[in-house]
CSV table of C-alpha atoms and ligand atoms in Angstrom, one decimal:
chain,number,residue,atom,x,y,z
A,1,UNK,CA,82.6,-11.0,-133.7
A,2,UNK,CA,78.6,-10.2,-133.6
A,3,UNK,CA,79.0,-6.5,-134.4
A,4,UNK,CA,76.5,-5.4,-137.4
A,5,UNK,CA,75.4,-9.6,-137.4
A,6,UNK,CA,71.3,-9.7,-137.6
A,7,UNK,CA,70.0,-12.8,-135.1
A,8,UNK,CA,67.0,-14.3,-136.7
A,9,UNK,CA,67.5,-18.2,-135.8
A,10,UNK,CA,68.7,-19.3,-132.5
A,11,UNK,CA,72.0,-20.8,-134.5
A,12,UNK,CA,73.1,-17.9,-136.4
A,13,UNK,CA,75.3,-17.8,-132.9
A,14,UNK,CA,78.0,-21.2,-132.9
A,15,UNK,CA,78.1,-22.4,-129.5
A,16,UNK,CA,81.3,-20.7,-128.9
A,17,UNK,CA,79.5,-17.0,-129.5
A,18,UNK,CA,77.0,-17.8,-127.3
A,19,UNK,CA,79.5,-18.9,-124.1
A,20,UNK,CA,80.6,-15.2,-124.9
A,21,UNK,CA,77.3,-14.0,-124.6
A,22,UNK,CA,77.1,-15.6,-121.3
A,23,UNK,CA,80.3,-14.5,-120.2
A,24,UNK,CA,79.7,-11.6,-120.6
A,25,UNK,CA,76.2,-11.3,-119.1
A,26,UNK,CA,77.7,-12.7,-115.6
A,27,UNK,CA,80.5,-9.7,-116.0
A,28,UNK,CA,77.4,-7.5,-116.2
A,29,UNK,CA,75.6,-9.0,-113.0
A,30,UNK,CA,78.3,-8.7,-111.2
A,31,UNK,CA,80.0,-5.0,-112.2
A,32,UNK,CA,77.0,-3.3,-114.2
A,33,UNK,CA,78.8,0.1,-113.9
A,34,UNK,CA,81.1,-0.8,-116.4
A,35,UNK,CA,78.9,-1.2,-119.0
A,36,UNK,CA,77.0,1.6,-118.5
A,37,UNK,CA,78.3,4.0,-121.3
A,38,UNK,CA,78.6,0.8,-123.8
A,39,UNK,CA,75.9,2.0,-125.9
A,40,UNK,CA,75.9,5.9,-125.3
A,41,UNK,CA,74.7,7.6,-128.5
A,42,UNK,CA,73.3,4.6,-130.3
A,43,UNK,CA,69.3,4.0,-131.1
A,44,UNK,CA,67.6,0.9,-131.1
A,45,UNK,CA,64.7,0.4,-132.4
A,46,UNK,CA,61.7,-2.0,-131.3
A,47,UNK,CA,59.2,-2.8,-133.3
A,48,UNK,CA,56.3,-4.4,-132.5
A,49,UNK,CA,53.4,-5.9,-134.2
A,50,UNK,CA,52.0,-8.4,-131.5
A,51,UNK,CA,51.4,-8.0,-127.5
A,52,UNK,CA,55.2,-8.5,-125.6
A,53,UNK,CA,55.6,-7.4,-121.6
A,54,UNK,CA,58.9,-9.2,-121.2
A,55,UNK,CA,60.6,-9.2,-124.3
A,56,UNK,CA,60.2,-5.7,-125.5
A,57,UNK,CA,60.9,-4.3,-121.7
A,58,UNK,CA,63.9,-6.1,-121.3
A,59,UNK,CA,65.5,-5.5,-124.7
A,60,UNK,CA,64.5,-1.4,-123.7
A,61,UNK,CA,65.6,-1.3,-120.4
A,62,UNK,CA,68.7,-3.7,-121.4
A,63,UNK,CA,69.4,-0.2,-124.1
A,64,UNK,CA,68.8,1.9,-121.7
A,65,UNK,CA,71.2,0.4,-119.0
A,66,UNK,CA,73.9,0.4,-121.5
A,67,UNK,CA,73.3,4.0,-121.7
A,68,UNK,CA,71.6,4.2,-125.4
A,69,UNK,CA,68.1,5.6,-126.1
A,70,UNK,CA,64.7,3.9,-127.6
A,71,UNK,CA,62.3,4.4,-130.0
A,72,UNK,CA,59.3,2.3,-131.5
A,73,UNK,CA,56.1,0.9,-131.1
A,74,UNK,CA,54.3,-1.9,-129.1
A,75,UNK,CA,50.9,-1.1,-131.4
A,76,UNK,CA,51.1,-1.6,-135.2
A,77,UNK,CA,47.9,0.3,-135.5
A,78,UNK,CA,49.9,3.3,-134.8
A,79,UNK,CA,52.3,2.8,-137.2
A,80,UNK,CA,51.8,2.9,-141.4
A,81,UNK,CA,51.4,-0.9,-141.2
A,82,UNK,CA,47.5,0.1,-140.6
A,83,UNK,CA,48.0,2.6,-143.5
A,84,UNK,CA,48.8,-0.9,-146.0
A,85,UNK,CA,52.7,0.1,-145.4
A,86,UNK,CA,54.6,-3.0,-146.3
A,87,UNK,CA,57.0,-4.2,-143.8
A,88,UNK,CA,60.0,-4.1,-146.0
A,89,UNK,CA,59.3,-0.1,-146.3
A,90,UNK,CA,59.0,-0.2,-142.7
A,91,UNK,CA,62.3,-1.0,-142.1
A,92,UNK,CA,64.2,0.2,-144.9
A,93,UNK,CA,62.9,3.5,-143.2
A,94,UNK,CA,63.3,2.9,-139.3
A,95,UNK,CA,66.8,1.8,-140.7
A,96,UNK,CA,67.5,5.6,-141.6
A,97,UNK,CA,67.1,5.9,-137.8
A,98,UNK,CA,68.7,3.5,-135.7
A,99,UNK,CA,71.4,1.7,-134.9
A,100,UNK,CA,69.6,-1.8,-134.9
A,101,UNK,CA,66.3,-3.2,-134.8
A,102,UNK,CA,64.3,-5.6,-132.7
A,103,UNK,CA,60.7,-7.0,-134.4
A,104,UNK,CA,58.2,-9.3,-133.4
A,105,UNK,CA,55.7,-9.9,-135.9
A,106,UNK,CA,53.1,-13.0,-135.9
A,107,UNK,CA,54.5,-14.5,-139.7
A,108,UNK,CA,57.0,-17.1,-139.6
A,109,UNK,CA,59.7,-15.7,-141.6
A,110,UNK,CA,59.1,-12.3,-141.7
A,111,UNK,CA,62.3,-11.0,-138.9
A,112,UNK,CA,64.3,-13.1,-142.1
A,113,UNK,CA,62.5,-10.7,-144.7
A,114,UNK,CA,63.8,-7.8,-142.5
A,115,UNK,CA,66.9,-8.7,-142.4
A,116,UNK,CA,67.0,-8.4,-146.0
A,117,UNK,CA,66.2,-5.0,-146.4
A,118,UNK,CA,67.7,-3.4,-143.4
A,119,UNK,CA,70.8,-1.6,-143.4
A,120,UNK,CA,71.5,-2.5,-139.8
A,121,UNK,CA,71.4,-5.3,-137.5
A,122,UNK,CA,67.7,-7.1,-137.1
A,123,UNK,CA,66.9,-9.0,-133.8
A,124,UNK,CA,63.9,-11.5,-134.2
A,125,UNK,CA,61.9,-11.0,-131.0
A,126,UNK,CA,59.4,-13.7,-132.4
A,127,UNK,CA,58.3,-14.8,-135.5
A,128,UNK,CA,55.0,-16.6,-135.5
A,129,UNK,CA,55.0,-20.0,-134.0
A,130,UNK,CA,58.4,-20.4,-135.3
A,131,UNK,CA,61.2,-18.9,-133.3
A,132,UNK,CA,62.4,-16.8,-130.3
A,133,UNK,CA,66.1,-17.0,-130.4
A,134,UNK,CA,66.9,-14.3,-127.6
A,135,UNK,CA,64.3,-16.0,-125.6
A,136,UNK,CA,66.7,-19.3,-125.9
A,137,UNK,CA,69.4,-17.2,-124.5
A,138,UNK,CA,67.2,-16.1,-121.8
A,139,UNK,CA,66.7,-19.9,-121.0
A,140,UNK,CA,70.0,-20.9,-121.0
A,141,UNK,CA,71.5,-17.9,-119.0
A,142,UNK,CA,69.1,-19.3,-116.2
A,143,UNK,CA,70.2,-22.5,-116.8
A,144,UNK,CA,74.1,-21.7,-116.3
A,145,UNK,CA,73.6,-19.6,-113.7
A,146,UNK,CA,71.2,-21.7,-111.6
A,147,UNK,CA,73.1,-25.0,-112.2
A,148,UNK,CA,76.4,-24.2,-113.0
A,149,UNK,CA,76.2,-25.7,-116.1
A,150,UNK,CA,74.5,-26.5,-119.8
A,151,UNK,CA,74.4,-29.8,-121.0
A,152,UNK,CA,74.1,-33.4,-118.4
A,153,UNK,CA,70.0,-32.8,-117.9
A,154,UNK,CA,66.9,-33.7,-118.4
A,155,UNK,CA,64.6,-31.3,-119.5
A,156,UNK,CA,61.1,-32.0,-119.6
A,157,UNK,CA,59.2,-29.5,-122.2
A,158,UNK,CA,55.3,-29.2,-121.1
A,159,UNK,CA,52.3,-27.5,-122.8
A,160,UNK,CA,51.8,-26.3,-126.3
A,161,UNK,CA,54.8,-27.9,-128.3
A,162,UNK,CA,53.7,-27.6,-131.5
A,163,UNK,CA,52.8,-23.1,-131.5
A,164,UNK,CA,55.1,-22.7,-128.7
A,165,UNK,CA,58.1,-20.9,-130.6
A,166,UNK,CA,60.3,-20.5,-127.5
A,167,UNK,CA,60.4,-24.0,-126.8
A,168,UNK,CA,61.3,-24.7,-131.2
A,169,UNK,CA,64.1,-22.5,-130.4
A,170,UNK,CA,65.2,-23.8,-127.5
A,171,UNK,CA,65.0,-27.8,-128.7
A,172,UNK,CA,67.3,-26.7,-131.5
A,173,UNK,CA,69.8,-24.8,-129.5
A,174,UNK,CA,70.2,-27.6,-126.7
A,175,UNK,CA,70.3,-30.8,-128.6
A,176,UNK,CA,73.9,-29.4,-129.5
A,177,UNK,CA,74.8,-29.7,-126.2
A,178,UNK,CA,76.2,-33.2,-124.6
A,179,UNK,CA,74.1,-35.4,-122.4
A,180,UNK,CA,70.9,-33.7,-123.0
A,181,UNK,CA,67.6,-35.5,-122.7
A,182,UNK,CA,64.1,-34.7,-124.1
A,183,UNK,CA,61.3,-35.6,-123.0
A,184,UNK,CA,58.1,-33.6,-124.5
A,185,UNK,CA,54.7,-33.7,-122.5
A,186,UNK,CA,51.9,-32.5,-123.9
A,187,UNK,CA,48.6,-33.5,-125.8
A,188,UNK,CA,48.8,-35.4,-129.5
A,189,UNK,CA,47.3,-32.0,-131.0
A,190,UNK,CA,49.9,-29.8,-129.5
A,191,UNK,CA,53.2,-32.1,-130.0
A,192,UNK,CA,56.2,-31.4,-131.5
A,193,UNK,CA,56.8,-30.3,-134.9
A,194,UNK,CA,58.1,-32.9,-137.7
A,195,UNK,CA,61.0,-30.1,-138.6
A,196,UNK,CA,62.8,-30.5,-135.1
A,197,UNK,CA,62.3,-34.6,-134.4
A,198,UNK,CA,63.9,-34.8,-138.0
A,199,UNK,CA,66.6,-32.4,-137.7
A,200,UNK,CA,68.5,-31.3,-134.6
A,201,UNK,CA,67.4,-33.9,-132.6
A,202,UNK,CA,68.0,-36.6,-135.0
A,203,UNK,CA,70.9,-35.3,-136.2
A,204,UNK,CA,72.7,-34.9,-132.9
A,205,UNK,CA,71.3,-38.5,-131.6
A,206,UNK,CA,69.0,-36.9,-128.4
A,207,UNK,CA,67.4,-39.5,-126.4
A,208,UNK,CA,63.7,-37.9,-126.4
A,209,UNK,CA,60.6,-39.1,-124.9
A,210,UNK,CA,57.1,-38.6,-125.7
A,211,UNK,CA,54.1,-38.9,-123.1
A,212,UNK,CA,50.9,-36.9,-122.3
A,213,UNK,CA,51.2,-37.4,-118.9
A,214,UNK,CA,53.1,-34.9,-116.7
A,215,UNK,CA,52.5,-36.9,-113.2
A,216,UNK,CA,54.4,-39.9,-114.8
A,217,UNK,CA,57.3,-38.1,-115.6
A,218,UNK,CA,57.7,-35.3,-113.4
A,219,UNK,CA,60.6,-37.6,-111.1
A,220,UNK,CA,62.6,-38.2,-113.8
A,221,UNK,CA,63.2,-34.4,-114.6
A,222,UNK,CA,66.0,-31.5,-113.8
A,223,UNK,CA,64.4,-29.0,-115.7
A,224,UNK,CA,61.2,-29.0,-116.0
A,225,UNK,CA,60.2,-26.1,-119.1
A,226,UNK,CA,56.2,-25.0,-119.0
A,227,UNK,CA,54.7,-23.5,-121.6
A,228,UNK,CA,51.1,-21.4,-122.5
A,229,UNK,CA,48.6,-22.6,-124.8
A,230,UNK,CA,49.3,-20.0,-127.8
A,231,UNK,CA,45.4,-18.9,-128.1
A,232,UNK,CA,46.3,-16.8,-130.8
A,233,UNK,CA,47.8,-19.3,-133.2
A,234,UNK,CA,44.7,-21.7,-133.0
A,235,UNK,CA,42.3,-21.7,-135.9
A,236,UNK,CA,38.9,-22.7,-133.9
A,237,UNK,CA,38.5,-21.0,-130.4
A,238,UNK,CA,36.6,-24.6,-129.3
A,239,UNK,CA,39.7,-26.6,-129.7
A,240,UNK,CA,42.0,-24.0,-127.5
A,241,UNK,CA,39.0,-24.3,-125.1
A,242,UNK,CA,39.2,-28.0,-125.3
A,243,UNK,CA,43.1,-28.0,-124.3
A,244,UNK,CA,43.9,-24.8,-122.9
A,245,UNK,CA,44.1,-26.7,-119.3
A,246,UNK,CA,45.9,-29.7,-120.4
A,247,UNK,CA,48.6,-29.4,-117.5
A,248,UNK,CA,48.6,-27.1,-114.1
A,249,UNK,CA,51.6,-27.6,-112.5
A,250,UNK,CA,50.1,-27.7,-108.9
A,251,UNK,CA,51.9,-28.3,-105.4
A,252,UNK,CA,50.8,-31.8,-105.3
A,253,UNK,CA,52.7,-32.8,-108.7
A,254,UNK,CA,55.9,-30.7,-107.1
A,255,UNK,CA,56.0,-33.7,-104.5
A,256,UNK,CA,56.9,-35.7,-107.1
A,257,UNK,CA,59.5,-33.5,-108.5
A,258,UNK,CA,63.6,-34.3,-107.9
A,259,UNK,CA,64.0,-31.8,-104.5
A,260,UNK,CA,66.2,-29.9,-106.6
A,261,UNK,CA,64.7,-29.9,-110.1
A,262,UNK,CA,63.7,-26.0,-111.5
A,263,UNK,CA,60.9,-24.8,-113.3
A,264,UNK,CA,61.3,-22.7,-116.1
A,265,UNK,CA,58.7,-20.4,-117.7
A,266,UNK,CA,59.2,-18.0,-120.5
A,267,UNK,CA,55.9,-16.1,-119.3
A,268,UNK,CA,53.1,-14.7,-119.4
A,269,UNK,CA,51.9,-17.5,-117.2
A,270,UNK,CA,47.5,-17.7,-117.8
A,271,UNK,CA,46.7,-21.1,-115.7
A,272,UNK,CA,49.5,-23.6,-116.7
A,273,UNK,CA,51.1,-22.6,-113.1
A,274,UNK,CA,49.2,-22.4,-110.2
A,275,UNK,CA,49.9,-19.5,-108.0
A,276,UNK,CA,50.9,-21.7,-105.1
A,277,UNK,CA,54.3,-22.9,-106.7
A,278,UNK,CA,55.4,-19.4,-106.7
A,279,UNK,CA,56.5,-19.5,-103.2
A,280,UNK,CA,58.6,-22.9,-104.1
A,281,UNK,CA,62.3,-22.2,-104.0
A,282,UNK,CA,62.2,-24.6,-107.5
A,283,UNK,CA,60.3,-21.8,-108.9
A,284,UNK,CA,63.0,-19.8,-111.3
A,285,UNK,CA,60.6,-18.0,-113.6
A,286,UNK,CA,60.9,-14.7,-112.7
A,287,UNK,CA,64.8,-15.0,-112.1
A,288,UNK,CA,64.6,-16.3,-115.8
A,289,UNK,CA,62.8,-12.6,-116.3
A,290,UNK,CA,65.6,-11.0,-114.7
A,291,UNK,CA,68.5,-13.0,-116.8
A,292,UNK,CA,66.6,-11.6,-119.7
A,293,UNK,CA,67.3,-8.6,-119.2
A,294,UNK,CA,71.3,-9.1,-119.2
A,295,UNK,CA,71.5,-11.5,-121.9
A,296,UNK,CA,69.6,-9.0,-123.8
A,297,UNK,CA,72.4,-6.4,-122.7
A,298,UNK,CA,75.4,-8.9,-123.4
A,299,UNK,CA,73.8,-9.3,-126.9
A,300,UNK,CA,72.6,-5.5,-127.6
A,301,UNK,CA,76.6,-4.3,-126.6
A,302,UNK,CA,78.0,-7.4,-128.8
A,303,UNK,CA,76.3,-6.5,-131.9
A,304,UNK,CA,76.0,-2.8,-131.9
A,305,UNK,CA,78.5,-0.8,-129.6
B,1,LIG,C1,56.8,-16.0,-125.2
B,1,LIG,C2,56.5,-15.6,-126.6
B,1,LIG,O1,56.2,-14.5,-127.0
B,1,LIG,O2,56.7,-16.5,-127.5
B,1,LIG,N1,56.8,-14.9,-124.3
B,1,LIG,C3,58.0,-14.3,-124.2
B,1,LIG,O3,58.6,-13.7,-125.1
B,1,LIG,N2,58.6,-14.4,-122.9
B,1,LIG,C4,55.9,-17.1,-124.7
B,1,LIG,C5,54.4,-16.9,-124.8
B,1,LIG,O4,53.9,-15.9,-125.3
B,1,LIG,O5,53.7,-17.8,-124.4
């Protein structure tokens, strides 16, 4: 049962609870009328305090669909944050007004401080460079419905490893899967944080891989995950200069992908993929967009209706 649960970490949900999530999104897809009136006369609220296209949309538009209503900002400066509001007196008062609330705000840790004031459910829609758990579900929706299954892959994770929150979430929700292997491309500055080597992955035994090269490993990969360099979480604007072009994923690497391997973005893309691949059936990213939207609604029905 998810109804009234907050979702802050991608494993608040057991593996079971997320299957249902999935189920349930695919029931959606195919006979959306019957969900329609799931949420009638419920409020959610989004909140939030950094730039989102994807995430805030879908989560809205998931509401909508389900037949609730909206309300919120995408702009702190037009909220009392500006005024020196703190945010647990934020959401102790958009609590008074809706049924459940989805935040992204740029501190690690602060959809957790939320949650501990709110009265009603909290979604974390990002937390810093730490975690995007509904992004995760995003991911792996795509995953089971463009492969038939998760688990028996491997999944090469590209870019900026070490800011990149969806793909923190995402290593720590798959390496409880079976048969899953790792193998993490990017640049020594921008790997993987300590936290995830030493705990999901070592404590579920995942074969990983490290390497800064994409071209020597592109063969070997099912999935391959690409990622932005996070410009906003980088102290000094030389050193994102410096890497921000690390990998473009450019037709001539896709001859050396697997024929039926499929790329995976959570967007917004800035040069990582050229334009080019778009037109590649192995191109899934803005599919992935789409499944966002009814995870988001499988999720959003689960917890408040
Ligand atoms: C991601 C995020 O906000 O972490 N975007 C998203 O929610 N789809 C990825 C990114 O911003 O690079």
């Amino acid at each position: 049962m998810l109804k009234g649960r907050h979702y802050i970490e991608p494993l608040d949900l057991s593996k079971e609870e997320m299957e249902g999530l999935f189920g349930r999104a695919s029931e959606i897809i195919s006979k959306p009328d019957e969900f329609r009136d799931l949420c009638r006369g419920k409020i959610l609220a989004t909140l939030f305090f950094e730039p989102s296209t994807r995430t805030r949309l879908s989560f809205e538009a998931a509401m909508l669909r389900l037949g609730g209503s909206c309300l919120g900002f995408a702009e702190p400066g037009s909220s009392s944050a500006s005024k020196g509001e703190s945010l647990a007196d934020t959401i102790r008062t958009v609590a008074c007004y809706a049924d459940a609330i989805v935040m992204r705000n740029p501190k690690e840790g602060a959809a957790l401080l939320a949650s501990r004031y709110s009265e009603v459910p909290v979604i974390n829609a990002g937390d810093g460079g730490h975690h995007h758990p509904t992004q995760t579900l995003t991911d792996l929706l795509t995953i089971r419905q463009l492969r038939g299954e998760i688990g028996h892959m491997c999944i090469g994770f590209c870019g900026d490893l070490k800011f990149g929150r969806t793909v923190h979430s995402l290593v720590d929700t798959l390496a409880r899967y079976e048969g899953i292997k790792m193998v993490f491309i990017s640049p020594r500055e921008l790997s993987i944080p300590d936290y995830l080597s030493t705990g999901p992955i070592a404590r579920n035994q995942v074969e990983v891989h490290f390497t800064d090269s994409l071209e020597k490993v592109i063969g070997d990969l099912d999935i391959l995950y690409m990622t932005r360099v996070q410009r906003e979480r980088f102290f000094n604007e030389e050193e994102y200069i410096r890497l921000k072009d690390s990998y473009i994923l450019n037709k001539e690497k896709m001859l050396l992908a697997k024929k039926d391997m499929t790329i995976l973005h959570p967007l917004p893309r800035v040069n990582e993929i050229d334009l080019e691949v778009d037109e590649d059936p192995r191109a899934a990213y803005f599919k992935q967009a789409k499944f966002g939207m009814y995870v988001r609604m499988a999720l959003l029905s689960s917890i408040i209706a």
